[in-house]
Amino acid sequence: MVNQSYTDGFILVGIFSRSQTDLVLFSVVMVVFTVALCGNVLLIFLICMDPQLHTPMYFFLSQLSLMDLMLVCNIVPKMAANFLSGRKSISFVGCGIQIGLFVSLVGSEGLLLGLMAYDRYVAISHPLHYPILMNQKVCLQITGSSWAFGIMDGVIQMVAAMSLPYCGSRNVDHFFCEVPALLKLACVDTSLFDTLLFACCVFMLLLPFSIIVASYACILGTVLRMRSAQTWKKALATCSSHLTAVTVFYGAAMFIYLRPRRYRAPSHDKVVSIFYTVLTPMLNPLIYSLRNGEVMGALRKGLDHCRIGSQH
């Protein structure tokens, strides 16, 4: 039975049964997935096409949308195919790829959200020096380091998880291949790997989170020194979208990965995983577009061009 998973792969237990309630919930998840897909593609398109959106903040936002797009496409299509076909299998290689992509994208997104807080700090606390401090080279370094650290974390976890021997049950109690769920099937002591995994999660979550806390502490200090109420409101409006995105992403991720093992339950993990695999990628473009006049202006401009083009 040892390493039968190499040839047969794994069985993803999933989150939905065939009950009427679960069919409705599955439909809701598919609607959210469609909105996430369309919202992120539209946001990337608007940022690329509108010269007014060629600023550091929107460049970071386009990268965030790309990560969200890849994240939902890595998880939801396979989950939907398994649910609709009734076959719940995933190959050993497919499971490895899903782990690598998932960890890389979540890690990269967490780091980028952290470094975007620094961008907001520079914009509010040093507005006159903003174009110099956040030049193209710095922007590329910020996004490049986010991708690089995320991919490195993903490769380490994928190689480590896939090199373990698996035996007995092949049932992964999740709707996608996630390392903690997979470790339960290993037929060796995984305590060392658990420690490594926890250390990786602490670094990839608490490092950017500490950048966010430090940046917003500095922003708060700057805002409190502002005399104009209008400037104060504008500064808070600039940060509100980012803070909302950070709260949703980090709240779910910390609940999953930084809880003691004895408090973990597969049912809780699966529900919370829906938040940052499907819900967060849908919310990010909505948060940043509906609460942002520049993005809505670019959208209206694009719609006007389409209307004029269709009339001719």
XYZ file of C-alpha atoms in Angstrom, residues 1-227:
227
model
C 0.000 0.000 0.000
C 3.004 2.343 0.569
C 3.202 5.121 -2.041
C 0.166 3.803 -3.957
C -0.644 7.517 -4.260
C 2.213 7.894 -6.779
C 0.185 5.893 -9.312
C -3.425 6.310 -8.145
C -3.283 9.904 -6.900
C -5.621 11.177 -4.181
C -9.364 11.515 -3.562
C -10.561 15.041 -2.730
C -13.456 14.630 -0.283
C -14.723 18.112 -1.191
C -16.982 20.533 0.642
C -20.360 19.843 -1.036
C -22.639 16.796 -0.910
C -25.542 16.130 -3.310
C -28.163 17.712 -1.006
C -30.429 20.519 -2.213
C -28.749 23.026 0.147
C -25.275 22.142 -1.108
C -26.405 22.472 -4.733
C -27.505 26.034 -3.945
C -24.186 26.740 -2.155
C -22.246 25.310 -5.108
C -24.199 27.615 -7.444
C -23.333 30.592 -5.206
C -19.619 29.649 -5.283
C -19.745 29.433 -9.101
C -21.377 32.890 -9.318
C -18.672 34.284 -6.996
C -16.001 32.578 -9.153
C -17.460 34.150 -12.332
C -17.552 37.610 -10.708
C -13.946 37.158 -9.490
C -12.831 36.089 -12.965
C -14.577 38.958 -14.785
C -13.719 41.583 -12.132
C -9.993 40.832 -12.095
C -9.695 40.565 -15.897
C -11.557 43.883 -16.263
C -9.386 45.606 -13.637
C -6.137 44.423 -15.279
C -7.469 45.553 -18.676
C -8.458 49.034 -17.387
C -5.096 49.547 -15.637
C -3.188 48.529 -18.788
C -5.311 50.624 -21.170
C -5.855 53.880 -19.235
C -2.719 56.112 -18.985
C -4.170 57.827 -15.879
C -3.914 54.516 -14.034
C -0.212 54.071 -14.844
C 0.846 54.862 -11.271
C 2.612 52.699 -8.631
C -0.603 51.975 -6.696
C -2.432 50.695 -9.780
C 0.620 48.739 -10.958
C 0.569 46.881 -7.604
C -3.186 46.470 -7.925
C -2.802 44.880 -11.392
C -0.309 42.380 -9.900
C -2.727 41.665 -7.043
C -5.504 41.010 -9.580
C -3.211 38.686 -11.568
C -2.470 36.692 -8.391
C -6.191 36.504 -7.538
C -7.011 35.397 -11.085
C -4.433 32.593 -10.982
C -5.565 31.578 -7.465
C -9.248 31.054 -8.373
C -8.313 29.288 -11.630
C -6.002 26.937 -9.697
C -8.722 25.829 -7.243
C -12.299 26.314 -8.496
C -12.331 24.627 -11.971
C -11.012 21.326 -10.526
C -13.430 21.519 -7.593
C -16.357 22.186 -9.980
C -15.314 19.392 -12.392
C -15.096 16.883 -9.512
C -18.484 17.929 -8.115
C -20.304 17.845 -11.470
C -18.734 14.598 -12.717
C -18.948 12.765 -9.380
C -15.283 11.772 -9.747
C -13.253 13.189 -6.883
C -9.799 12.066 -7.932
C -6.684 14.163 -8.533
C -3.401 12.786 -9.837
C -0.238 12.830 -7.719
C 1.397 15.339 -10.109
C -1.808 17.418 -10.266
C -1.896 17.552 -6.468
C 1.748 18.698 -6.365
C 1.111 21.435 -8.940
C -1.979 22.621 -7.046
C 0.007 22.829 -3.776
C 2.904 24.682 -5.438
C 0.664 27.235 -7.156
C -1.602 27.744 -4.132
C 1.243 28.332 -1.634
C 3.152 30.541 -4.121
C 0.147 32.735 -4.886
C -1.087 33.091 -1.286
C 2.464 33.874 -0.127
C 3.049 36.389 -2.926
C -0.311 38.088 -2.311
C 0.341 38.374 1.427
C 3.753 39.982 0.834
C 2.399 42.327 -1.843
C -0.429 43.500 0.443
C 2.209 44.222 3.090
C 4.415 46.212 0.717
C 1.366 48.083 -0.648
C 0.938 49.466 2.883
C 4.426 50.991 2.558
C 3.302 52.573 -0.743
C 0.320 54.172 1.048
C 2.643 55.424 3.818
C 4.943 57.141 1.286
C 1.946 58.630 -0.608
C 0.457 60.178 2.551
C 3.534 61.001 4.648
C 5.893 62.106 1.833
C 3.627 63.210 -1.068
C 6.224 65.554 -2.630
C 8.895 62.848 -2.722
C 6.468 60.086 -3.800
C 7.483 60.003 -7.522
C 11.165 59.667 -6.521
C 10.729 57.194 -3.641
C 8.285 54.994 -5.611
C 9.961 55.105 -9.049
C 9.631 52.328 -11.633
C 12.711 50.478 -10.372
C 11.377 50.384 -6.773
C 7.943 49.203 -7.991
C 9.537 46.352 -9.969
C 11.685 45.408 -6.953
C 8.611 45.315 -4.695
C 6.546 43.123 -7.036
C 9.560 41.003 -8.019
C 10.440 40.250 -4.381
C 6.774 39.394 -3.613
C 6.637 36.891 -6.489
C 10.129 35.498 -5.722
C 9.524 34.836 -1.985
C 6.065 33.396 -2.701
C 7.371 31.033 -5.416
C 10.304 29.974 -3.210
C 7.896 29.132 -0.359
C 5.620 27.254 -2.795
C 8.462 25.166 -4.258
C 9.847 24.278 -0.785
C 6.435 23.137 0.511
C 5.548 21.292 -2.715
C 8.846 19.349 -2.846
C 8.717 18.527 0.889
C 5.057 17.384 0.795
C 5.436 15.321 -2.387
C 8.583 13.567 -1.137
C 6.780 12.068 1.892
C 5.591 8.440 1.680
C 1.785 8.062 1.669
C -0.076 4.867 2.482
C -3.481 3.559 3.494
C -6.286 6.073 2.904
C -5.989 8.371 -0.115
C -8.888 10.598 0.992
C -7.811 14.238 1.395
C -10.408 15.880 3.660
C -10.527 19.127 1.658
C -11.798 20.498 -1.670
C -8.241 21.019 -2.980
C -4.734 19.705 -2.242
C -3.578 21.617 0.811
C -0.435 20.647 2.728
C -1.936 20.311 6.286
C -4.749 18.057 4.962
C -2.250 15.959 2.960
C 0.137 15.480 5.912
C -2.539 13.485 7.764
C -2.166 10.715 5.138
C 1.622 10.385 5.452
C 2.856 7.122 7.012
C 5.878 8.723 8.709
C 6.246 11.146 11.610
C 5.592 14.619 10.165
C 6.312 16.653 13.324
C 9.501 18.135 11.802
C 7.621 19.079 8.635
C 4.795 20.559 10.754
C 7.361 22.765 12.510
C 8.862 23.823 9.135
C 5.378 24.563 7.779
C 4.462 26.640 10.839
C 7.765 28.582 10.583
C 7.110 29.297 6.878
C 3.567 30.481 7.679
C 4.764 32.708 10.540
C 7.388 34.305 8.268
C 5.102 34.698 5.215
C 2.195 36.091 7.273
C 3.729 37.966 10.206
C 6.532 39.691 8.246
C 4.168 41.530 5.846
C 1.635 41.991 8.645
C 4.296 43.761 10.736
C 5.065 46.009 7.710
C 1.333 46.824 7.513
C 1.098 47.645 11.246
C 4.262 49.811 11.142
C 3.126 51.631 7.950
C -0.342 52.378 9.311
C 1.074 53.511 12.653
C 3.190 56.060 10.735
C 0.183 56.998 8.555
C -1.941 57.541 11.674
C 0.751 59.806 13.128
C 0.825 61.844 9.896
C -3.001 62.035 9.683
C -3.296 63.258 13.283
C -0.912 66.119 12.482
C -3.043 67.252 9.508
C -4.978 70.445 10.158
